[in-house]
Amino acid sequence: QETGNNEVRFMHLDLASLRSVRAFASTFLRQEPQLHLLINNAGVSAGGTTEDGFSLPFQVNHLGHFLLTQLLLERLQSCAPSRVVIVASSAHCAGRLRPESLGRPPSGLFSTFQDYCDSKLANVLHARELATREQGTQVTCYAVHPGFVNTSLFRHAPLWLKPLLLPLAWLLFLDASEGAQVVLDCATQDGLEPLSGRYFTDCGPRLPWPAGRDDRLARALWEGSERLVGL
């Protein structure tokens, strides 16, 4: 109603449930013959475990999106040129992915924060490897750091941290519409196809941190993710 666009449709999808991801993809493919753009935007910074037995941030931020993208990939290919935009974060700088322990929460005092950073590194590497695998198909992919945005991402922050974090967010962080701009640029800007797989900020394409440029780690993450989601 707010957009005035009668073509906007809501379809339920819970990325913390691989069963829900599969149900959504099946319904979407049955009802919608066209798919030109997929923006993987959901994010969570809370701790916990999903019904599938994986850490909540890693599944919602990466594994659920990975499965969704794979289930919709054939439709994206048939509707090419098409794009996948994955909302990542500069927090990938602190990511430490270990292929042998994917999906398990890290240990330590700041395990939830580490889990979040790991999932954001996975986002950057997912885009990199997807672009490699889709060369020649006219399906392109981009990882995006939207900036520090004042959203409900921090609602699960520890109580002791909220008095420090929330005023900072209101004073210094972007609002959601501002944060969405670089995501929309990657989704709609002409001529980005040669930059498929790259990492973008509001200043344009940028080199990710070294772990985000590790092609061997990207392949290991892809293969491990396929195994974890049952592909």
Short mmCIF file of the C-alpha atoms (twelve columns), coordinates in Angstrom:
data_MODEL
# 
_entry.id   MODEL 
# 
loop_
_atom_site.group_PDB 
_atom_site.id 
_atom_site.type_symbol 
_atom_site.label_atom_id 
_atom_site.label_alt_id 
_atom_site.label_comp_id 
_atom_site.label_asym_id 
_atom_site.label_seq_id 
_atom_site.Cartn_x 
_atom_site.Cartn_y 
_atom_site.Cartn_z 
_atom_site.pdbx_PDB_model_num 
ATOM 1   C CA . GLN A 1   0.000  0.000   0.000   1 
ATOM 2   C CA . GLU A 2   2.806  2.419   0.822   1 
ATOM 3   C CA . THR A 3   4.552  1.901   -2.528  1 
ATOM 4   C CA . GLY A 4   1.422  2.096   -4.627  1 
ATOM 5   C CA . ASN A 5   2.786  -0.885  -6.574  1 
ATOM 6   C CA . ASN A 6   0.305  -3.730  -6.849  1 
ATOM 7   C CA . GLU A 7   3.066  -6.076  -8.040  1 
ATOM 8   C CA . VAL A 8   4.775  -6.194  -4.617  1 
ATOM 9   C CA . ARG A 9   4.168  -9.576  -3.014  1 
ATOM 10  C CA . PHE A 10  5.039  -10.984 0.400   1 
ATOM 11  C CA . MET A 11  6.139  -14.611 0.688   1 
ATOM 12  C CA . HIS A 12  7.179  -16.159 3.997   1 
ATOM 13  C CA . LEU A 13  10.823 -17.220 4.310   1 
ATOM 14  C CA . ASP A 14  12.724 -18.169 7.481   1 
ATOM 15  C CA . LEU A 15  16.433 -18.474 6.786   1 
ATOM 16  C CA . ALA A 16  16.944 -20.129 10.176  1 
ATOM 17  C CA . SER A 17  15.096 -23.151 8.764   1 
ATOM 18  C CA . LEU A 18  16.423 -24.975 5.712   1 
ATOM 19  C CA . ARG A 19  12.997 -26.588 5.424   1 
ATOM 20  C CA . SER A 20  11.465 -23.116 5.103   1 
ATOM 21  C CA . VAL A 21  14.041 -22.110 2.478   1 
ATOM 22  C CA . ARG A 22  13.172 -25.152 0.381   1 
ATOM 23  C CA . ALA A 23  9.442  -24.530 0.758   1 
ATOM 24  C CA . PHE A 24  9.821  -20.890 -0.248  1 
ATOM 25  C CA . ALA A 25  11.924 -21.730 -3.306  1 
ATOM 26  C CA . SER A 26  9.438  -24.380 -4.414  1 
ATOM 27  C CA . THR A 27  6.501  -21.976 -4.068  1 
ATOM 28  C CA . PHE A 28  8.321  -19.138 -5.790  1 
ATOM 29  C CA . LEU A 29  9.426  -21.244 -8.743  1 
ATOM 30  C CA . ARG A 30  5.905  -22.558 -9.163  1 
ATOM 31  C CA . GLN A 31  4.276  -19.116 -9.075  1 
ATOM 32  C CA . GLU A 32  6.841  -16.776 -10.651 1 
ATOM 33  C CA . PRO A 33  8.269  -17.495 -14.125 1 
ATOM 34  C CA . GLN A 34  10.721 -14.559 -14.030 1 
ATOM 35  C CA . LEU A 35  13.663 -13.845 -11.728 1 
ATOM 36  C CA . HIS A 36  16.232 -11.215 -12.660 1 
ATOM 37  C CA . LEU A 37  17.492 -9.993  -9.296  1 
ATOM 38  C CA . LEU A 38  18.105 -11.681 -5.951  1 
ATOM 39  C CA . ILE A 39  19.222 -9.532  -3.000  1 
ATOM 40  C CA . ASN A 40  20.366 -11.614 -0.030  1 
ATOM 41  C CA . ASN A 41  19.863 -9.032  2.688   1 
ATOM 42  C CA . ALA A 42  18.872 -10.741 5.937   1 
ATOM 43  C CA . GLY A 43  21.240 -10.523 8.882   1 
ATOM 44  C CA . VAL A 44  21.265 -11.430 12.557  1 
ATOM 45  C CA . SER A 45  23.880 -10.914 15.255  1 
ATOM 46  C CA . ALA A 46  22.319 -13.044 18.014  1 
ATOM 47  C CA . GLY A 47  23.769 -16.234 19.398  1 
ATOM 48  C CA . GLY A 48  21.957 -19.544 19.446  1 
ATOM 49  C CA . THR A 49  21.380 -22.658 17.378  1 
ATOM 50  C CA . THR A 50  18.884 -23.268 14.580  1 
ATOM 51  C CA . GLU A 51  16.520 -26.214 14.173  1 
ATOM 52  C CA . ASP A 52  19.066 -27.608 11.709  1 
ATOM 53  C CA . GLY A 53  21.782 -27.655 14.366  1 
ATOM 54  C CA . PHE A 54  23.922 -24.785 13.020  1 
ATOM 55  C CA . SER A 55  24.866 -21.532 14.706  1 
ATOM 56  C CA . LEU A 56  22.138 -18.940 14.185  1 
ATOM 57  C CA . PRO A 57  24.261 -16.147 12.634  1 
ATOM 58  C CA . PHE A 58  26.081 -18.487 10.273  1 
ATOM 59  C CA . GLN A 59  22.894 -20.112 9.022   1 
ATOM 60  C CA . VAL A 60  20.791 -16.962 8.662   1 
ATOM 61  C CA . ASN A 61  23.582 -14.814 7.238   1 
ATOM 62  C CA . HIS A 62  25.196 -17.417 4.986   1 
ATOM 63  C CA . LEU A 63  23.899 -20.996 4.806   1 
ATOM 64  C CA . GLY A 64  20.247 -20.057 4.306   1 
ATOM 65  C CA . HIS A 65  21.187 -17.558 1.599   1 
ATOM 66  C CA . PHE A 66  23.537 -20.072 -0.002  1 
ATOM 67  C CA . LEU A 67  20.789 -22.698 -0.259  1 
ATOM 68  C CA . LEU A 68  18.257 -20.145 -1.493  1 
ATOM 69  C CA . THR A 69  20.612 -18.917 -4.209  1 
ATOM 70  C CA . GLN A 70  21.375 -22.440 -5.370  1 
ATOM 71  C CA . LEU A 71  17.706 -23.399 -5.529  1 
ATOM 72  C CA . LEU A 72  16.915 -20.289 -7.596  1 
ATOM 73  C CA . LEU A 73  20.055 -20.329 -9.744  1 
ATOM 74  C CA . GLU A 74  18.592 -22.167 -12.707 1 
ATOM 75  C CA . ARG A 75  15.774 -19.608 -12.912 1 
ATOM 76  C CA . LEU A 76  18.294 -16.753 -12.695 1 
ATOM 77  C CA . GLN A 77  20.241 -18.378 -15.541 1 
ATOM 78  C CA . SER A 78  17.181 -18.803 -17.736 1 
ATOM 79  C CA . CYS A 79  16.226 -15.137 -17.174 1 
ATOM 80  C CA . ALA A 80  19.749 -13.775 -17.698 1 
ATOM 81  C CA . PRO A 81  21.122 -11.181 -17.653 1 
ATOM 82  C CA . SER A 82  20.477 -11.361 -13.916 1 
ATOM 83  C CA . ARG A 83  22.226 -10.428 -10.691 1 
ATOM 84  C CA . VAL A 84  22.762 -11.681 -7.154  1 
ATOM 85  C CA . VAL A 85  23.626 -9.064  -4.522  1 
ATOM 86  C CA . ILE A 86  24.863 -10.319 -1.150  1 
ATOM 87  C CA . VAL A 87  24.844 -7.846  1.737   1 
ATOM 88  C CA . ALA A 88  28.142 -8.385  3.530   1 
ATOM 89  C CA . SER A 89  29.998 -6.138  5.990   1 
ATOM 90  C CA . SER A 90  33.410 -4.695  6.723   1 
ATOM 91  C CA . ALA A 91  33.222 -6.998  9.762   1 
ATOM 92  C CA . HIS A 92  34.547 -9.701  7.445   1 
ATOM 93  C CA . CYS A 93  37.980 -8.320  8.388   1 
ATOM 94  C CA . ALA A 94  37.768 -10.298 11.654  1 
ATOM 95  C CA . GLY A 95  36.355 -13.469 10.080  1 
ATOM 96  C CA . ARG A 96  38.194 -16.740 10.670  1 
ATOM 97  C CA . LEU A 97  36.561 -19.511 8.669   1 
ATOM 98  C CA . ARG A 98  37.723 -23.075 9.248   1 
ATOM 99  C CA . PRO A 99  36.268 -25.504 6.679   1 
ATOM 100 C CA . GLU A 100 36.370 -28.416 9.129   1 
ATOM 101 C CA . SER A 101 34.138 -26.613 11.651  1 
ATOM 102 C CA . LEU A 102 31.673 -24.722 9.438   1 
ATOM 103 C CA . GLY A 103 28.333 -24.117 11.107  1 
ATOM 104 C CA . ARG A 104 29.593 -24.651 14.634  1 
ATOM 105 C CA . PRO A 105 29.699 -21.588 16.901  1 
ATOM 106 C CA . PRO A 106 33.203 -20.482 17.838  1 
ATOM 107 C CA . SER A 107 34.317 -20.621 21.443  1 
ATOM 108 C CA . GLY A 108 35.417 -17.722 23.619  1 
ATOM 109 C CA . LEU A 109 34.022 -14.708 25.416  1 
ATOM 110 C CA . PHE A 110 33.075 -12.897 22.208  1 
ATOM 111 C CA . SER A 111 31.848 -15.961 20.341  1 
ATOM 112 C CA . THR A 112 28.657 -14.296 19.031  1 
ATOM 113 C CA . PHE A 113 30.605 -11.388 17.548  1 
ATOM 114 C CA . GLN A 114 33.130 -13.801 16.044  1 
ATOM 115 C CA . ASP A 115 30.293 -15.858 14.587  1 
ATOM 116 C CA . TYR A 116 28.864 -12.746 12.962  1 
ATOM 117 C CA . CYS A 117 32.250 -11.785 11.497  1 
ATOM 118 C CA . ASP A 118 32.726 -15.326 10.198  1 
ATOM 119 C CA . SER A 119 29.344 -15.180 8.457   1 
ATOM 120 C CA . LYS A 120 30.229 -11.856 6.820   1 
ATOM 121 C CA . LEU A 121 33.486 -13.312 5.515   1 
ATOM 122 C CA . ALA A 122 31.395 -16.171 4.149   1 
ATOM 123 C CA . ASN A 123 29.229 -13.595 2.323   1 
ATOM 124 C CA . VAL A 124 32.264 -12.064 0.606   1 
ATOM 125 C CA . LEU A 125 33.647 -15.463 -0.382  1 
ATOM 126 C CA . HIS A 126 30.233 -16.717 -1.519  1 
ATOM 127 C CA . ALA A 127 29.972 -13.836 -3.997  1 
ATOM 128 C CA . ARG A 128 33.526 -14.431 -5.197  1 
ATOM 129 C CA . GLU A 129 33.049 -18.141 -5.840  1 
ATOM 130 C CA . LEU A 130 29.571 -17.748 -7.352  1 
ATOM 131 C CA . ALA A 131 30.948 -15.245 -9.845  1 
ATOM 132 C CA . THR A 132 33.721 -17.684 -10.779 1 
ATOM 133 C CA . ARG A 133 31.286 -20.542 -11.309 1 
ATOM 134 C CA . GLU A 134 28.817 -18.433 -13.301 1 
ATOM 135 C CA . GLN A 135 31.298 -17.016 -15.800 1 
ATOM 136 C CA . GLY A 136 29.733 -17.083 -19.245 1 
ATOM 137 C CA . THR A 137 26.138 -17.425 -18.008 1 
ATOM 138 C CA . GLN A 138 25.296 -13.680 -17.680 1 
ATOM 139 C CA . VAL A 139 24.529 -14.235 -13.994 1 
ATOM 140 C CA . THR A 140 26.698 -11.800 -12.047 1 
ATOM 141 C CA . CYS A 141 27.204 -11.418 -8.311  1 
ATOM 142 C CA . TYR A 142 28.348 -8.664  -5.951  1 
ATOM 143 C CA . ALA A 143 29.127 -8.480  -2.215  1 
ATOM 144 C CA . VAL A 144 28.209 -5.165  -0.610  1 
ATOM 145 C CA . HIS A 145 29.140 -3.384  2.616   1 
ATOM 146 C CA . PRO A 146 26.273 -0.881  3.041   1 
ATOM 147 C CA . GLY A 147 28.031 1.101   5.790   1 
ATOM 148 C CA . PHE A 148 27.079 1.217   9.449   1 
ATOM 149 C CA . VAL A 149 23.302 1.345   9.361   1 
ATOM 150 C CA . ASN A 150 20.873 1.974   12.208  1 
ATOM 151 C CA . THR A 151 18.588 -1.059  11.916  1 
ATOM 152 C CA . SER A 152 17.257 -3.635  14.363  1 
ATOM 153 C CA . LEU A 153 20.393 -5.737  13.816  1 
ATOM 154 C CA . PHE A 154 21.576 -4.738  17.290  1 
ATOM 155 C CA . ARG A 155 18.408 -5.682  19.160  1 
ATOM 156 C CA . HIS A 156 20.124 -8.813  20.487  1 
ATOM 157 C CA . ALA A 157 23.175 -6.983  21.820  1 
ATOM 158 C CA . PRO A 158 24.025 -7.682  25.487  1 
ATOM 159 C CA . LEU A 159 22.192 -5.440  27.931  1 
ATOM 160 C CA . TRP A 160 25.431 -3.883  29.170  1 
ATOM 161 C CA . LEU A 161 26.374 -2.871  25.627  1 
ATOM 162 C CA . LYS A 162 23.075 -1.297  24.550  1 
ATOM 163 C CA . PRO A 163 23.505 1.999   26.502  1 
ATOM 164 C CA . LEU A 164 26.759 2.507   24.600  1 
ATOM 165 C CA . LEU A 165 25.689 1.176   21.220  1 
ATOM 166 C CA . LEU A 166 22.226 2.647   20.735  1 
ATOM 167 C CA . PRO A 167 23.150 6.357   21.148  1 
ATOM 168 C CA . LEU A 168 26.101 5.780   18.834  1 
ATOM 169 C CA . ALA A 169 23.808 4.220   16.253  1 
ATOM 170 C CA . TRP A 170 21.363 7.120   16.382  1 
ATOM 171 C CA . LEU A 171 24.100 9.761   16.152  1 
ATOM 172 C CA . LEU A 172 26.556 8.308   13.651  1 
ATOM 173 C CA . PHE A 173 24.987 5.449   11.711  1 
ATOM 174 C CA . LEU A 174 23.140 5.767   8.405   1 
ATOM 175 C CA . ASP A 175 19.403 5.319   8.296   1 
ATOM 176 C CA . ALA A 176 18.047 2.331   6.401   1 
ATOM 177 C CA . SER A 177 17.250 4.227   3.194   1 
ATOM 178 C CA . GLU A 178 20.807 5.605   3.064   1 
ATOM 179 C CA . GLY A 179 22.291 2.187   3.757   1 
ATOM 180 C CA . ALA A 180 20.210 0.675   0.982   1 
ATOM 181 C CA . GLN A 181 21.683 2.957   -1.674  1 
ATOM 182 C CA . VAL A 182 24.890 1.044   -2.425  1 
ATOM 183 C CA . VAL A 183 22.896 -2.212  -2.450  1 
ATOM 184 C CA . LEU A 184 20.505 -0.741  -5.016  1 
ATOM 185 C CA . ASP A 185 23.430 0.584   -7.052  1 
ATOM 186 C CA . CYS A 186 24.842 -2.934  -7.348  1 
ATOM 187 C CA . ALA A 187 21.392 -4.214  -8.245  1 
ATOM 188 C CA . THR A 188 20.598 -1.665  -10.955 1 
ATOM 189 C CA . GLN A 189 23.669 0.219   -12.194 1 
ATOM 190 C CA . ASP A 190 24.592 -0.406  -15.806 1 
ATOM 191 C CA . GLY A 191 28.015 -1.742  -16.731 1 
ATOM 192 C CA . LEU A 192 28.915 -3.639  -13.548 1 
ATOM 193 C CA . GLU A 193 29.094 -7.025  -15.242 1 
ATOM 194 C CA . PRO A 194 32.933 -7.032  -15.583 1 
ATOM 195 C CA . LEU A 195 33.135 -6.504  -11.798 1 
ATOM 196 C CA . SER A 196 31.227 -9.675  -10.913 1 
ATOM 197 C CA . GLY A 197 32.501 -11.206 -7.692  1 
ATOM 198 C CA . ARG A 198 33.881 -7.930  -6.369  1 
ATOM 199 C CA . TYR A 199 33.285 -6.322  -2.983  1 
ATOM 200 C CA . PHE A 200 31.582 -2.908  -2.966  1 
ATOM 201 C CA . THR A 201 31.240 -0.081  -0.462  1 
ATOM 202 C CA . ASP A 202 29.625 3.332   -0.858  1 
ATOM 203 C CA . CYS A 203 32.899 4.387   -2.531  1 
ATOM 204 C CA . GLY A 204 32.569 1.732   -5.224  1 
ATOM 205 C CA . PRO A 205 34.523 -1.519  -5.711  1 
ATOM 206 C CA . ARG A 206 37.170 -2.108  -3.051  1 
ATOM 207 C CA . LEU A 207 39.571 -4.910  -2.216  1 
ATOM 208 C CA . PRO A 208 38.234 -6.979  0.669   1 
ATOM 209 C CA . TRP A 209 40.560 -7.987  3.484   1 
ATOM 210 C CA . PRO A 210 43.016 -10.758 2.517   1 
ATOM 211 C CA . ALA A 211 40.823 -13.628 3.736   1 
ATOM 212 C CA . GLY A 212 38.076 -12.293 1.453   1 
ATOM 213 C CA . ARG A 213 40.401 -12.765 -1.548  1 
ATOM 214 C CA . ASP A 214 41.377 -16.354 -0.727  1 
ATOM 215 C CA . ASP A 215 40.133 -18.443 -3.672  1 
ATOM 216 C CA . ARG A 216 41.086 -21.707 -2.000  1 
ATOM 217 C CA . LEU A 217 39.048 -20.791 1.077   1 
ATOM 218 C CA . ALA A 218 36.157 -19.698 -1.163  1 
ATOM 219 C CA . ARG A 219 36.090 -23.121 -2.839  1 
ATOM 220 C CA . ALA A 220 36.306 -24.918 0.504   1 
ATOM 221 C CA . LEU A 221 33.455 -22.796 1.876   1 
ATOM 222 C CA . TRP A 222 31.325 -23.575 -1.188  1 
ATOM 223 C CA . GLU A 223 31.917 -27.309 -0.968  1 
ATOM 224 C CA . GLY A 224 31.371 -27.329 2.784   1 
ATOM 225 C CA . SER A 225 28.174 -25.311 2.425   1 
ATOM 226 C CA . GLU A 226 26.836 -27.723 -0.187  1 
ATOM 227 C CA . ARG A 227 27.485 -30.575 2.199   1 
ATOM 228 C CA . LEU A 228 25.836 -28.851 5.172   1 
ATOM 229 C CA . VAL A 229 22.643 -27.936 3.307   1 
ATOM 230 C CA . GLY A 230 22.379 -31.309 1.562   1 
ATOM 231 C CA . LEU A 231 23.085 -30.340 -2.038  1 
# 
